Amino acid sequence: MSKNRSIPLPPYVETAIKQLESHGFQAWCVGGCVRDSLLGNTPHDWDIATSALPEETLASFPGQRLLQTGISHGTITLLPAEGTSLEITTFRTESGYSDNRHPDQVRFSTSLEEDLSRRDFTVNAMAYHPVHGIVDPFGGQRDLEQKTLRAVGDPCRRFAEDALRILRGLRFASQLCFTIESHTSSALVSARHLLQSLSPERVQGELTKLLCGPSVLPVLQRYASVLFSILPELAPMEGCTQETPYHCYDVWEHTLHAIDHAAPEPALRWALLLHDAGKPEAKIFSPEGRAHFYGHPAKSGNIARQVLARLRFPKKEQVWIGTLVDHHEAPLPMTEKQLKDFLGRYGAPFTFQLLALIEADMSAKAPGVFERRLPDIQLSRRRAETILARGDCLQVKDLAVHGDDLLQLGIPAGPSIGALLQFLLQAVQDGTTPNQKDALLQAALQWQKEQLP
Ligand code: ATP
Ligand code: MG
């Protein structure tokens, strides 16, 4: 046991530990909060492991707000104050993992070390107590110093017990910039077929964290085969060479460098992962031996929608990411008309994220392409900012006339009103009609004469 490292605990965590101890139980901080504190990062949540049985934990906090949602697994959630929550879990051991995901049996234990031994990686299998210091039976501190991710115990067995650990391993390697120790690494790759048993939501969650980690590039370079076993649609990108003057990488390597360039925003990184997935099936050669990928954005968009739906992304995110993929080849610099169309149809956050995606895509092409195209991306950004600052008319609701005004002109209710509003929006955006009521009513009458019998 090492007593020399002191971790500052939030007061509500320290209070909860003291409270459990005053009722005669052991209580320790465990898992991610210990790991993150020792790395000098602020933990996003705190977990306590205790020798108290769930009902004893409940009895240790009389009059306090508690949630019993995880009680069958030994977890009680304490809500010490507004906006804080603390998971308190009884020491436990697990056995029999017939579905490669959940233990068949959970047994409560009185041993902290037994509890630590069921945890996935050595850096996640440490405990801390404000008086007793750190308990680290598997060398987690050494592995933290060496930036190594190592399974607790036999890695093959641990991944077969719970296949989620395979993805957790890649995600921690990406988030923490750690290398996966060689036995753990080869066990993880060999067990990749077990990933089929995971729920799509869990896969989605882990992959998003992996994609947004600072080491996503080396992790996906090394472990592409693991990703492809859950997203087989992406496998043809690896080795799909691009015989064009604009590219120096195959489609997969290009994709990884593009992800690496982008800000760690989930939708942006997912769109980059998927943006060229349709290239392999679109690839053709011209007679002089140059590759072309005509129509690949639409093919990639289809693959993206398929993958995102399978991983149960919320519908709104499926549409957002799919639409980013569809438009990733928009011509540069974007014209005012194109930008107004994007801003009006999808909004400013989408438009700027599309420009970020195009920038990341350019950054991962042949040397010199990025330098040549960056000014056009910056010009497009400035144009979009100017359009927004001017308060230009971008949507039907920004027009100086509304549906009621048109009904009063005698336009029949129904689809004609929508079509006319679209026409007026177009006219205002093209500059052929000012966004003023009289001028718009005039244009509406003209349209009525031409369009309606
Ligand atoms: P973060 O919260 O930053 O995602 P974490 O390590 O805290 O990382 P949690 O999912 O909150 O991850 O789990 C808390 C702890 O529970 C882990 O640190 C680990 O000790 C243990 N743990 C979680 N999931 C597993 C698992 N699938 N197999 C074994 N131990 C696990
Ligand atoms: Mg956690």
XYZ file of C-alpha atoms and ligand atoms in Angstrom:
485
model
C 0.000 0.000 0.000
C 1.292 3.444 -0.898
C 0.432 6.361 1.358
C 2.518 9.002 -0.307
C 0.078 10.267 -2.909
C -2.728 12.434 -1.759
C -5.808 12.987 -3.881
C -8.060 15.968 -3.188
C -11.610 14.640 -2.748
C -14.763 16.722 -3.158
C -16.245 17.345 0.318
C -19.368 15.269 -0.444
C -17.187 12.238 -1.271
C -15.184 12.567 1.933
C -18.377 12.992 3.939
C -19.922 9.850 2.385
C -16.805 7.794 3.202
C -16.869 8.999 6.828
C -20.575 8.276 7.109
C -20.160 4.659 5.920
C -17.187 4.220 8.265
C -19.133 5.596 11.211
C -21.599 2.746 10.608
C -18.728 0.254 10.769
C -18.069 -0.306 7.051
C -15.072 0.148 4.781
C -15.384 2.727 2.013
C -12.947 3.598 -0.770
C -12.846 5.679 -3.927
C -12.366 3.301 -6.856
C -11.948 3.065 -10.603
C -11.891 5.970 -13.047
C -11.818 8.721 -10.411
C -8.595 7.336 -8.892
C -7.036 6.859 -12.342
C -7.951 10.365 -13.512
C -6.820 12.012 -10.246
C -3.412 10.292 -10.410
C -3.078 11.511 -14.003
C -3.692 15.051 -12.759
C -7.109 15.279 -14.445
C -10.335 16.226 -12.711
C -12.640 13.164 -12.546
C -16.054 13.704 -14.107
C -17.649 11.470 -11.507
C -16.721 9.630 -8.306
C -17.427 6.034 -7.358
C -17.227 4.517 -3.894
C -16.825 0.805 -3.166
C -17.908 -0.378 0.265
C -18.146 -3.465 2.437
C -21.723 -2.410 3.318
C -24.485 -4.478 1.723
C -26.929 -2.371 -0.318
C -29.513 -2.236 2.459
C -26.746 -1.310 4.932
C -25.690 1.503 2.603
C -29.293 2.720 2.524
C -29.417 2.641 6.318
C -26.141 4.591 6.569
C -27.655 7.694 4.947
C -30.911 8.269 6.831
C -32.926 11.200 5.530
C -30.757 11.655 2.428
C -31.817 11.401 -1.183
C -30.923 7.969 -2.567
C -31.727 6.142 -5.816
C -32.030 2.367 -5.809
C -31.881 1.786 -9.580
C -28.786 -0.464 -9.510
C -29.534 -2.183 -6.224
C -29.526 -5.773 -7.604
C -25.883 -5.233 -8.617
C -25.129 -3.600 -5.288
C -25.231 0.035 -6.434
C -26.992 2.824 -4.567
C -26.819 6.350 -5.942
C -26.525 9.067 -3.321
C -27.636 12.581 -4.307
C -25.764 14.633 -1.729
C -26.646 18.041 -3.210
C -28.167 19.605 -6.297
C -26.167 18.582 -9.371
C -23.974 15.984 -7.621
C -24.393 12.247 -7.467
C -22.257 9.505 -6.073
C -22.447 5.801 -6.882
C -21.827 3.567 -3.896
C -21.356 -0.101 -4.783
C -20.926 -3.081 -2.495
C -17.623 -4.973 -2.945
C -18.440 -7.839 -5.275
C -17.115 -10.657 -7.395
C -18.576 -11.831 -10.647
C -18.640 -15.242 -12.304
C -19.998 -17.133 -15.310
C -20.290 -14.912 -18.360
C -22.260 -17.113 -20.737
C -23.373 -14.195 -22.975
C -19.864 -12.631 -23.234
C -21.205 -9.512 -21.592
C -22.963 -9.945 -18.248
C -21.941 -12.061 -15.263
C -24.354 -14.910 -14.542
C -23.690 -14.472 -10.846
C -22.763 -11.488 -8.730
C -21.633 -12.270 -5.203
C -21.175 -9.579 -2.588
C -17.845 -9.664 -0.821
C -16.131 -8.088 2.147
C -12.762 -7.853 0.388
C -11.638 -4.710 -1.416
C -8.957 -6.673 -3.271
C -11.504 -9.159 -4.549
C -13.559 -6.246 -5.826
C -10.550 -4.686 -7.546
C -9.709 -8.000 -9.243
C -12.999 -8.021 -11.223
C -12.152 -4.663 -12.828
C -10.977 -4.467 -16.431
C -7.565 -2.748 -16.588
C -4.867 -2.271 -13.950
C -5.199 1.525 -14.138
C -8.921 1.126 -13.359
C -8.304 -1.345 -10.526
C -6.952 0.973 -7.825
C -8.649 2.306 -4.704
C -7.951 5.411 -2.655
C -8.783 6.410 0.890
C -8.003 9.846 2.368
C -6.253 8.280 5.402
C -5.071 4.868 4.174
C -3.815 6.032 0.753
C -3.736 3.997 -2.435
C -4.421 0.271 -2.811
C -2.927 -0.967 -6.040
C -2.671 -4.767 -6.177
C -2.071 -5.058 -9.941
C 0.544 -2.381 -10.628
C -1.836 0.290 -11.871
C 0.448 3.152 -10.776
C 3.391 1.692 -12.679
C 1.201 1.254 -15.753
C -0.070 4.818 -15.438
C 3.511 6.090 -15.366
C 4.393 3.980 -18.389
C 1.164 4.916 -20.164
C 0.273 1.268 -20.520
C -3.136 -0.341 -20.633
C -2.962 -3.866 -19.242
C -5.814 -6.245 -18.461
C -6.190 -7.407 -14.878
C -5.410 -11.144 -14.956
C -5.514 -13.272 -18.111
C -6.532 -10.933 -20.955
C -8.095 -13.696 -23.103
C -10.346 -14.715 -20.245
C -11.221 -11.136 -19.359
C -12.271 -10.243 -22.931
C -14.252 -13.483 -23.298
C -16.085 -12.681 -20.033
C -17.163 -9.281 -21.282
C -16.559 -8.180 -24.867
C -17.283 -4.548 -23.992
C -13.786 -4.501 -22.452
C -12.360 -4.829 -25.987
C -13.873 -1.499 -26.973
C -13.159 0.049 -23.584
C -9.510 -0.885 -24.142
C -9.358 0.927 -27.470
C -11.250 3.903 -26.118
C -8.979 4.318 -23.075
C -5.918 3.984 -25.354
C -7.366 6.774 -27.512
C -8.539 9.004 -24.637
C -5.430 8.627 -22.470
C -2.832 8.247 -25.271
C -1.775 4.885 -23.787
C -0.205 1.890 -25.504
C -1.920 -1.456 -25.013
C 0.454 -4.011 -23.473
C 1.317 -6.768 -25.953
C -0.583 -9.733 -24.411
C -3.610 -7.554 -23.781
C -3.295 -6.240 -27.315
C -3.180 -9.604 -29.053
C -5.980 -11.005 -26.852
C -8.121 -8.007 -27.743
C -7.606 -8.503 -31.476
C -8.262 -12.263 -31.256
C -11.486 -11.726 -29.312
C -12.924 -9.211 -31.791
C -15.546 -11.659 -33.120
C -17.224 -11.457 -29.679
C -18.150 -7.834 -30.331
C -21.281 -9.043 -32.151
C -22.837 -9.794 -28.761
C -22.788 -6.156 -27.614
C -25.779 -3.877 -27.620
C -25.629 -1.259 -30.391
C -26.012 1.583 -27.881
C -22.921 0.449 -25.940
C -20.922 0.126 -29.166
C -22.019 3.602 -30.176
C -21.003 5.091 -26.815
C -17.548 3.516 -26.786
C -16.833 4.315 -30.444
C -17.800 7.953 -29.968
C -15.351 8.246 -27.066
C -12.683 6.442 -29.109
C -13.224 8.768 -32.095
C -12.997 11.872 -29.919
C -9.815 10.826 -28.106
C -6.499 12.522 -28.889
C -4.891 9.217 -29.954
C -7.603 8.090 -32.344
C -5.138 8.027 -35.274
C -2.587 5.529 -33.893
C -5.300 3.444 -32.219
C -7.344 3.005 -35.392
C -4.199 2.480 -37.480
C -3.229 -0.383 -35.210
C -6.700 -1.793 -34.482
C -8.602 -1.242 -37.745
C -9.503 -4.948 -37.845
C -11.349 -4.614 -34.523
C -13.403 -1.706 -35.804
C -14.134 -3.479 -39.092
C -15.518 -6.479 -37.251
C -18.385 -4.275 -36.006
C -18.518 -1.889 -38.990
C -17.761 -4.242 -41.918
C -18.967 -1.575 -44.367
C -15.745 0.323 -43.685
C -13.316 -2.532 -44.363
C -13.021 -1.955 -48.163
C -11.533 1.492 -47.469
C -8.324 -0.127 -46.240
C -6.066 -0.704 -49.226
C -8.345 1.247 -51.581
C -5.644 3.281 -53.299
C -6.349 6.684 -54.815
C -4.481 7.144 -58.074
C -5.153 10.874 -58.337
C -2.848 13.881 -57.985
C -4.896 15.036 -54.982
C -4.208 12.086 -52.706
C -1.192 10.524 -51.045
C -2.967 7.963 -48.823
C -5.352 5.082 -49.408
C -8.954 5.865 -48.434
C -8.630 4.461 -44.908
C -5.373 6.243 -44.052
C -6.819 9.458 -45.502
C -9.918 9.015 -43.311
C -7.842 8.582 -40.156
C -5.708 11.654 -40.838
C -8.844 13.687 -41.563
C -10.385 12.603 -38.218
C -7.145 13.504 -36.479
C -7.230 17.040 -37.893
C -10.783 17.778 -36.729
C -11.973 19.174 -33.399
C -13.193 16.359 -31.100
C -16.897 16.963 -31.774
C -18.780 13.641 -32.015
C -20.914 14.436 -35.103
C -17.935 15.867 -36.982
C -15.703 12.898 -36.224
C -18.407 10.372 -37.100
C -19.030 12.190 -40.391
C -15.309 12.046 -41.137
C -15.133 8.345 -40.313
C -17.918 7.718 -42.837
C -17.383 10.455 -45.455
C -15.504 8.305 -47.978
C -17.000 4.901 -47.120
C -18.655 4.867 -50.576
C -15.392 5.433 -52.448
C -14.385 1.772 -52.900
C -17.641 0.929 -54.695
C -17.493 4.143 -56.769
C -13.899 3.695 -57.934
C -13.282 3.610 -61.686
C -10.198 4.271 -63.813
C -9.950 6.634 -66.795
C -8.047 5.271 -69.861
C -4.877 7.030 -68.731
C -4.977 5.125 -65.451
C -6.292 7.825 -63.141
C -8.838 6.875 -60.478
C -12.217 8.612 -60.217
C -14.851 8.316 -57.518
C -17.874 9.969 -59.161
C -20.969 10.011 -57.002
C -19.201 8.741 -53.912
C -20.713 11.299 -51.462
C -24.214 9.903 -52.034
C -22.933 6.327 -51.702
C -21.074 7.284 -48.503
C -24.229 9.007 -47.242
C -26.174 5.774 -47.705
C -23.553 3.739 -45.861
C -23.451 6.372 -43.103
C -27.223 6.217 -42.597
C -27.100 2.426 -42.511
C -24.305 2.366 -39.898
C -25.823 5.109 -37.748
C -29.272 3.495 -37.746
C -27.768 0.130 -36.797
C -25.903 1.720 -33.884
C -29.214 3.322 -32.806
C -28.137 6.930 -33.100
C -31.037 9.292 -32.389
C -32.854 10.074 -35.669
C -31.792 13.734 -35.540
C -28.105 12.763 -35.346
C -28.494 10.233 -38.174
C -29.888 13.005 -40.387
C -27.259 15.567 -39.309
C -24.268 13.283 -39.848
C -25.709 11.768 -43.051
C -26.272 15.265 -44.476
C -22.714 16.326 -43.607
C -21.460 13.276 -45.524
C -23.730 14.037 -48.510
C -22.281 17.550 -48.854
C -18.614 16.957 -48.083
C -17.613 17.638 -51.696
C -19.450 20.987 -51.958
C -17.521 23.204 -54.428
C -15.213 25.835 -52.927
C -15.280 28.680 -52.245
C -18.961 28.357 -51.421
C -21.029 31.037 -53.118
C -23.355 33.322 -51.172
C -26.262 31.485 -52.748
C -24.972 28.080 -51.650
C -24.209 29.377 -48.161
C -27.632 30.962 -47.786
C -29.128 27.682 -48.840
C -27.143 25.754 -46.183
C -27.755 28.388 -43.501
C -31.470 28.565 -44.265
C -32.034 24.858 -44.616
C -29.768 23.445 -41.896
C -28.722 26.401 -39.701
C -25.418 28.051 -38.795
C -23.947 25.292 -36.541
C -24.402 22.735 -39.329
C -22.901 25.036 -41.970
C -19.796 25.774 -39.921
C -19.427 22.096 -39.044
C -19.605 21.249 -42.749
C -16.787 23.732 -43.399
C -14.782 22.133 -40.572
C -15.353 18.730 -42.187
C -14.224 20.000 -45.586
C -11.122 21.525 -43.979
C -10.252 18.229 -42.237
C -10.820 16.344 -45.500
C -8.460 18.729 -47.360
C -5.838 18.440 -44.609
C -5.432 14.722 -45.309
C -4.846 14.863 -49.064
C -1.596 15.166 -51.027
C 1.018 17.692 -49.809
C 0.111 21.194 -50.955
C -3.641 20.587 -51.405
C -4.473 21.936 -47.961
C -2.397 25.091 -48.404
C -4.045 25.706 -51.786
C -7.625 25.161 -50.596
C -7.534 26.663 -47.087
C -8.035 30.264 -48.316
C -11.249 29.159 -50.083
C -12.527 27.539 -46.885
C -11.692 30.658 -44.902
C -13.407 32.818 -47.510
C -16.516 30.624 -47.264
C -16.494 31.020 -43.462
C -16.189 34.800 -43.753
C -19.029 34.898 -46.278
C -21.252 32.871 -43.958
C -20.412 35.189 -41.050
C -21.223 38.249 -43.172
C -24.577 36.776 -44.243
C -25.452 36.116 -40.600
C -24.250 39.548 -39.447
C -26.342 41.277 -42.155
C -29.398 39.382 -40.935
C -30.180 38.227 -44.475
C -33.411 36.476 -45.227
C -32.584 32.767 -44.955
C -35.874 31.060 -44.309
C -39.513 31.529 -45.234
C -40.147 32.765 -41.709
C -37.693 35.663 -42.308
C -39.802 36.999 -45.227
C -41.670 40.310 -44.813
C -44.892 38.511 -45.863
C -46.532 35.488 -44.314
C -49.084 32.910 -45.406
C -51.988 35.078 -44.188
C -50.923 37.965 -46.437
C -50.985 35.651 -49.423
C -54.421 34.224 -48.543
C -55.705 37.796 -48.477
C -54.384 38.245 -52.024
C -56.667 35.386 -53.028
C -54.072 32.629 -53.295
C -55.926 29.394 -52.465
C -55.036 27.715 -49.183
C -52.975 24.530 -49.571
C -49.761 23.653 -51.391
C -49.813 26.854 -53.527
C -49.014 28.943 -50.434
C -45.905 26.869 -49.628
C -44.735 26.943 -53.252
C -45.236 30.711 -53.449
C -43.353 31.333 -50.188
C -40.438 29.254 -51.546
C -40.537 31.268 -54.757
C -40.458 34.561 -52.822
C -37.582 33.317 -50.632
C -35.633 32.430 -53.758
C -36.411 35.838 -55.287
C -35.193 37.655 -52.168
C -32.037 35.511 -51.979
C -31.299 36.080 -55.689
C -31.736 39.815 -55.147
C -34.538 40.096 -57.727
C -37.028 41.275 -55.073
C -36.263 43.248 -51.892
C -37.523 41.754 -48.638
C -40.282 44.397 -48.306
C -43.971 43.723 -47.991
C -45.191 45.766 -50.986
C -42.552 44.406 -53.332
C -43.228 40.839 -52.212
C -46.996 41.190 -52.671
C -46.332 42.561 -56.135
C -44.109 39.575 -56.949
C -46.773 37.263 -55.506
C -49.441 38.674 -57.819
C -47.145 38.221 -60.773
C -46.475 34.605 -59.747
C -50.223 34.024 -59.359
C -50.817 35.302 -62.895
C -48.166 33.030 -64.338
C -48.674 29.899 -62.261
C -52.335 29.656 -61.352
C -55.132 29.201 -63.870
P -15.096 6.978 -17.541
O -16.140 7.184 -16.492
O -14.132 8.063 -17.693
O -15.704 6.552 -18.819
P -14.374 4.758 -15.894
O -13.139 3.939 -15.777
O -14.818 5.491 -14.657
O -14.184 5.748 -17.097
P -16.956 3.538 -15.798
O -17.739 2.892 -16.890
O -17.494 4.732 -15.113
O -15.520 3.821 -16.403
O -16.677 2.378 -14.734
C -16.118 2.614 -13.445
C -15.160 1.492 -13.100
O -15.847 0.238 -13.117
C -13.995 1.316 -14.068
O -12.929 2.179 -13.778
C -13.648 -0.135 -13.864
O -12.900 -0.313 -12.670
C -15.000 -0.775 -13.646
N -15.599 -1.244 -14.913
C -16.481 -0.590 -15.689
N -16.853 -1.330 -16.741
C -16.214 -2.504 -16.610
C -16.222 -3.721 -17.364
N -16.948 -3.832 -18.464
N -15.433 -4.724 -16.936
C -14.701 -4.614 -15.789
N -14.658 -3.512 -15.039
C -15.407 -2.464 -15.438
Mg -16.672 6.614 -14.484
